[in-house]
mmCIF file of C-alpha atoms in Angstrom:
data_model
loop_
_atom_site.group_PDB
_atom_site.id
_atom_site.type_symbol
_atom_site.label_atom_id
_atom_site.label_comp_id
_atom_site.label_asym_id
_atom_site.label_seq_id
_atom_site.Cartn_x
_atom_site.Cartn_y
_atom_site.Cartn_z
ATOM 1 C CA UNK A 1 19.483 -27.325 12.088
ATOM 2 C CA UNK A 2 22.151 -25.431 9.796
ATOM 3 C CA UNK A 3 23.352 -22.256 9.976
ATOM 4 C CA UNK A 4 21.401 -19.618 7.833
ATOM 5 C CA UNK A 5 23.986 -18.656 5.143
ATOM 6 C CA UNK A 6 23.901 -14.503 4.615
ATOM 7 C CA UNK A 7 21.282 -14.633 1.922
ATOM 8 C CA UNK A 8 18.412 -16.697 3.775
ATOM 9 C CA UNK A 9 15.708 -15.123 5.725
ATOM 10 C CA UNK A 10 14.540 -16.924 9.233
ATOM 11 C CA UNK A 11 10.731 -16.263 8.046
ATOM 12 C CA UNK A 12 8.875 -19.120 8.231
ATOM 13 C CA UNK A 13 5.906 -19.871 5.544
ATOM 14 C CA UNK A 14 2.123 -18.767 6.614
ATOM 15 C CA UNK A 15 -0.821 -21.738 6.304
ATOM 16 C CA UNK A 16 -3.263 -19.163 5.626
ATOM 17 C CA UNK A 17 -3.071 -15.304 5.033
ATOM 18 C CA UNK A 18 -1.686 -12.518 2.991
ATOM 19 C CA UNK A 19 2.123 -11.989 1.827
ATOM 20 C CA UNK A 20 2.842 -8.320 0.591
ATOM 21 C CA UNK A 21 6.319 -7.985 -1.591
ATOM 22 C CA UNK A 22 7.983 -5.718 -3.045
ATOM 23 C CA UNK A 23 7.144 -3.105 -1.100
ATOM 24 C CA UNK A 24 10.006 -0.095 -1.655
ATOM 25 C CA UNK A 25 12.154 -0.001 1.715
ATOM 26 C CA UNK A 26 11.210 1.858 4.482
ATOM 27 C CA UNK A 27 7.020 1.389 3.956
ATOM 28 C CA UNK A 28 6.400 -1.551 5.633
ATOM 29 C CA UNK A 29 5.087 0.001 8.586
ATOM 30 C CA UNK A 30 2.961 2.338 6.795
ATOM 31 C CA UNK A 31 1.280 -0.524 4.963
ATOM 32 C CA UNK A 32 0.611 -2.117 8.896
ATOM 33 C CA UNK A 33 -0.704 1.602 9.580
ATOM 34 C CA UNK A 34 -2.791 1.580 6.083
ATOM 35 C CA UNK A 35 -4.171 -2.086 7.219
ATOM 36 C CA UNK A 36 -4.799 -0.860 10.842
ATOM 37 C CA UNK A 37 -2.609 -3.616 12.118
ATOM 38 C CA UNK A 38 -1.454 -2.120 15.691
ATOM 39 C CA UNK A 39 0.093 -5.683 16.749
ATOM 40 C CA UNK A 40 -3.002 -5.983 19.676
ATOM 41 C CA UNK A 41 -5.347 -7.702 16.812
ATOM 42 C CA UNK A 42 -3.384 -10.962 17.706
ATOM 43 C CA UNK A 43 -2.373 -11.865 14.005
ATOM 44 C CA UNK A 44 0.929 -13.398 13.837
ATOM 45 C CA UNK A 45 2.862 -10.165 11.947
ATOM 46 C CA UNK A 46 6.220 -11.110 9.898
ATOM 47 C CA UNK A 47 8.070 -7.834 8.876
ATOM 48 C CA UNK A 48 11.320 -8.068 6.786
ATOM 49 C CA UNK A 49 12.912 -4.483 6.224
ATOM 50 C CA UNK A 50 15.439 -3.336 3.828
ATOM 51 C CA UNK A 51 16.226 -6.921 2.028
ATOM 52 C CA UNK A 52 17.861 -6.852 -1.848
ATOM 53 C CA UNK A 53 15.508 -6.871 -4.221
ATOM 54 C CA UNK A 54 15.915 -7.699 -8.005
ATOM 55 C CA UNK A 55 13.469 -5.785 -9.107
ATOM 56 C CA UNK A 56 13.582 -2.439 -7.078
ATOM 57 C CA UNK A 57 16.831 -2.889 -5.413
ATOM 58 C CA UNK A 58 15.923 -2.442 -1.907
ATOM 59 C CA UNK A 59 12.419 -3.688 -0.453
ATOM 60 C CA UNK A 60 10.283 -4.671 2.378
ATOM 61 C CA UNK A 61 8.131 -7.571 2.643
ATOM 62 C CA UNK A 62 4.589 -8.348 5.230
ATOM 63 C CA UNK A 63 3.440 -10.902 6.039
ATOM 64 C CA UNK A 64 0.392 -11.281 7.498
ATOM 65 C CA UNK A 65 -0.940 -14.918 9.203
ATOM 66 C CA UNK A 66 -5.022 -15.474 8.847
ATOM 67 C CA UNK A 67 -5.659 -12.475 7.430
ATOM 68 C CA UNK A 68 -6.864 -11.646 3.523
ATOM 69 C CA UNK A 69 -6.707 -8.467 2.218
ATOM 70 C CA UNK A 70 -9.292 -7.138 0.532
ATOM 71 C CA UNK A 71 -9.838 -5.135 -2.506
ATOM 72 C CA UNK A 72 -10.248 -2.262 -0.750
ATOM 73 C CA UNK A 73 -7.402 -2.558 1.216
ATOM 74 C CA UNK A 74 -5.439 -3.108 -1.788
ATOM 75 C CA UNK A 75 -6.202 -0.330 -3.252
ATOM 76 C CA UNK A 76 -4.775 2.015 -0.559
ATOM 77 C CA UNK A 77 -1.518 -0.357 -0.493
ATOM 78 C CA UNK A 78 -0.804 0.698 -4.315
ATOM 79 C CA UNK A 79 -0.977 4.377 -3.008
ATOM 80 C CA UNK A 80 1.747 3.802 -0.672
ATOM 81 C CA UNK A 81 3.306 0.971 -1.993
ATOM 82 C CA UNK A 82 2.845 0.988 -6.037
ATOM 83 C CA UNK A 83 5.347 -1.393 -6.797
ATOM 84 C CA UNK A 84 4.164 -4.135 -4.170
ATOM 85 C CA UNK A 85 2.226 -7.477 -4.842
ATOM 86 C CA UNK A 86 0.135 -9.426 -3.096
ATOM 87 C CA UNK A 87 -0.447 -12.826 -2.432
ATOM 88 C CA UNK A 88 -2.938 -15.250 -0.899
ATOM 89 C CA UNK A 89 -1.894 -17.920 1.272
ATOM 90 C CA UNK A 90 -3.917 -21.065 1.605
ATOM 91 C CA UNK A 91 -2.927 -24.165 2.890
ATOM 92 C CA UNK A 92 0.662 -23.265 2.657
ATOM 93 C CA UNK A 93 0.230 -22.427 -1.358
ATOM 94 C CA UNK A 94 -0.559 -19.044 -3.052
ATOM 95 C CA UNK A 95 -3.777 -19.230 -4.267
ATOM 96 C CA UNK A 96 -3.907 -15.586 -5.904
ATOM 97 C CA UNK A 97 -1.225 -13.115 -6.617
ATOM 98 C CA UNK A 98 -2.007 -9.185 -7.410
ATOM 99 C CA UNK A 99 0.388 -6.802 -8.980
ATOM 100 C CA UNK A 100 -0.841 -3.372 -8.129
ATOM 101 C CA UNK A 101 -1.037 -1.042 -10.337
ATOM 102 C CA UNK A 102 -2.271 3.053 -9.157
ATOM 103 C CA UNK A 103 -5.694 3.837 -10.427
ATOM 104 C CA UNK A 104 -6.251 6.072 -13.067
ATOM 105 C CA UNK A 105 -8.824 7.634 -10.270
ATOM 106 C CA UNK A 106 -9.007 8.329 -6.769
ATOM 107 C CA UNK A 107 -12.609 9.527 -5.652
ATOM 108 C CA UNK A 108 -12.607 10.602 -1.478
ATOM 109 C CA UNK A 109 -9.398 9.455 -0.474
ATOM 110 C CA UNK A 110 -7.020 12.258 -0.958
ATOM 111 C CA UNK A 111 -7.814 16.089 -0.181
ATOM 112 C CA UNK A 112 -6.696 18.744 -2.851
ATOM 113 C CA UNK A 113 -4.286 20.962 -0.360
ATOM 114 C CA UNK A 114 -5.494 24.337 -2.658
ATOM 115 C CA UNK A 115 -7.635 25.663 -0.068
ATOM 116 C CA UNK A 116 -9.871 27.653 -2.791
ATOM 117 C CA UNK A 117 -10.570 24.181 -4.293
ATOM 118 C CA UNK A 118 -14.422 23.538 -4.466
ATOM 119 C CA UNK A 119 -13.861 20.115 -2.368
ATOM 120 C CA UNK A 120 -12.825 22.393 0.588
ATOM 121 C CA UNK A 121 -15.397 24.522 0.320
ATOM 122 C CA UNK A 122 -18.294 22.737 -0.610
ATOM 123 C CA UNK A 123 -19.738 19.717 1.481
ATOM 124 C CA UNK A 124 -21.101 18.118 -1.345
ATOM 125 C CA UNK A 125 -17.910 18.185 -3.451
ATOM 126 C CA UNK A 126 -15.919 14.893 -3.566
ATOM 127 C CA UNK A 127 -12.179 14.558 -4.504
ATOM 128 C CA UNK A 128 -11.428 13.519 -7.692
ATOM 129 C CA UNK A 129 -7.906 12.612 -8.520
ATOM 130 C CA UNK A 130 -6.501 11.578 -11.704
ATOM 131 C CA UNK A 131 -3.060 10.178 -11.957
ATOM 132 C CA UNK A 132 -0.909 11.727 -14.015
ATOM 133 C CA UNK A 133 2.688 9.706 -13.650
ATOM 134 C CA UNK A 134 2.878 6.345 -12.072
ATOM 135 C CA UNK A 135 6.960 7.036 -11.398
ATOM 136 C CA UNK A 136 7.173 8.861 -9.442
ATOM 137 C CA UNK A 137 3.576 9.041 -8.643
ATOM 138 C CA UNK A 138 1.847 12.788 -9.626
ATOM 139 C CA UNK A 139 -2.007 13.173 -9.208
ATOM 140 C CA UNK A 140 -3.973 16.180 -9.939
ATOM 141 C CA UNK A 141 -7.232 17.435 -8.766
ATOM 142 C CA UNK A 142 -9.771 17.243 -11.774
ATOM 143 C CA UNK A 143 -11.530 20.414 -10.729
ATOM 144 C CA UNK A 144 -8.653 22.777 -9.620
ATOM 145 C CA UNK A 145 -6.240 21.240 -11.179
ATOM 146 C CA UNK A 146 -3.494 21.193 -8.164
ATOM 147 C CA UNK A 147 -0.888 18.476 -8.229
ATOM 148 C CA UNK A 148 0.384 16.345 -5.595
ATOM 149 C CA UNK A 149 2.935 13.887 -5.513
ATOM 150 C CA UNK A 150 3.965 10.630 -3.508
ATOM 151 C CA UNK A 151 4.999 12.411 -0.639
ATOM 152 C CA UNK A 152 1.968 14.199 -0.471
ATOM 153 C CA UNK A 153 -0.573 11.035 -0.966
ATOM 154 C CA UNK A 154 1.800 9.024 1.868
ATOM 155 C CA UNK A 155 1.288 11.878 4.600
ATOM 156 C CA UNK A 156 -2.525 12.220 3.849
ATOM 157 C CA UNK A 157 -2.751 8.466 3.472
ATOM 158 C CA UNK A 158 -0.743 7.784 6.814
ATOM 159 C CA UNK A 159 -1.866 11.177 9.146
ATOM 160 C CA UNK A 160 -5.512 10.915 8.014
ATOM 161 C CA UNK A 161 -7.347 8.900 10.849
ATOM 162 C CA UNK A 162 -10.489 9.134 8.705
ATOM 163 C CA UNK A 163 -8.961 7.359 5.369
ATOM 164 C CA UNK A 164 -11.484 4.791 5.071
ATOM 165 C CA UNK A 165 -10.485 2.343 1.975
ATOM 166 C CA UNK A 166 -13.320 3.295 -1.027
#
């Protein structure tokens, strides 16, 4: 077998599964955390960190053996990940590819941090967040009108053990 030259990656291809690229560098293990992939599931887990990217200069890349992800899942990736795509793996062959794109709404994910918001004081309230810029990512609460930005939507995202995907 050769020698890898500098540019080559030692990641072999996945029969079945999901690939996630273009992740921006340094999120690949908050899209694991976001998937609830601890390593004990027993999926085969490729993770490539901090490789040149084209496209957004530095990125990360999953890869994730027997496992699809679902819509739902997808839709917290682009939270995290906005720039990322995803692929399905069968046989060897990508069967579908997804370019995320941020919703124009996010209903129950995200909590408005304005503590006289209704949605904190009112069980029956929901979050409602519309996006306001995709780069860098700004939402605001529809009824207080509070903005948060990517920072923000990553830590409640990531230290919220009761995100469930919508």
């Amino acid at each position: 077998m050769e020698e890898p030259t500098k540019k080559e990656l030692l990641v072999s291809k996945i029969k079945n599964g999901t690939v996630i690229d273009h992740i921006p560098a340094g999120r690949a293990l908050a899209v694991l955390k976001v998937l609830k992939i601890t390593g004990s599931e027993g999926l085969r887990v490729a993770i490539v960190l901090n490789v040149e990217s084209k496209r957004i200069g530095k990125k990360d890349i999953v890869k994730i053996e027997d496992k699809e992800v679902s819509e739902n899942e997808a839709n917290l990736i682009t939270l995290i990940a906005p720039t990322a795509t995803i692929n399905i793996i069968r046989d060897y062959e990508v069967v579908e590819k997804k370019q995320l794109k941020v919703p124009e709404v996010v209903k129950g994910i995200l909590r408005c941090p304005n503590p006289h918001c209704i949605t904190n004081n009112d069980i029956e309230a929901t979050s409602v967040f519309r996006t306001v810029k995709v780069k860098p990512l700004k939402m605001r609460c529809e009824y207080c009108e509070t903005e948060i930005d990517e920072n923000d939507v990553i830590r409640q995202i990531l230290g919220n053990p009761q995100t469930k995907p919508v």
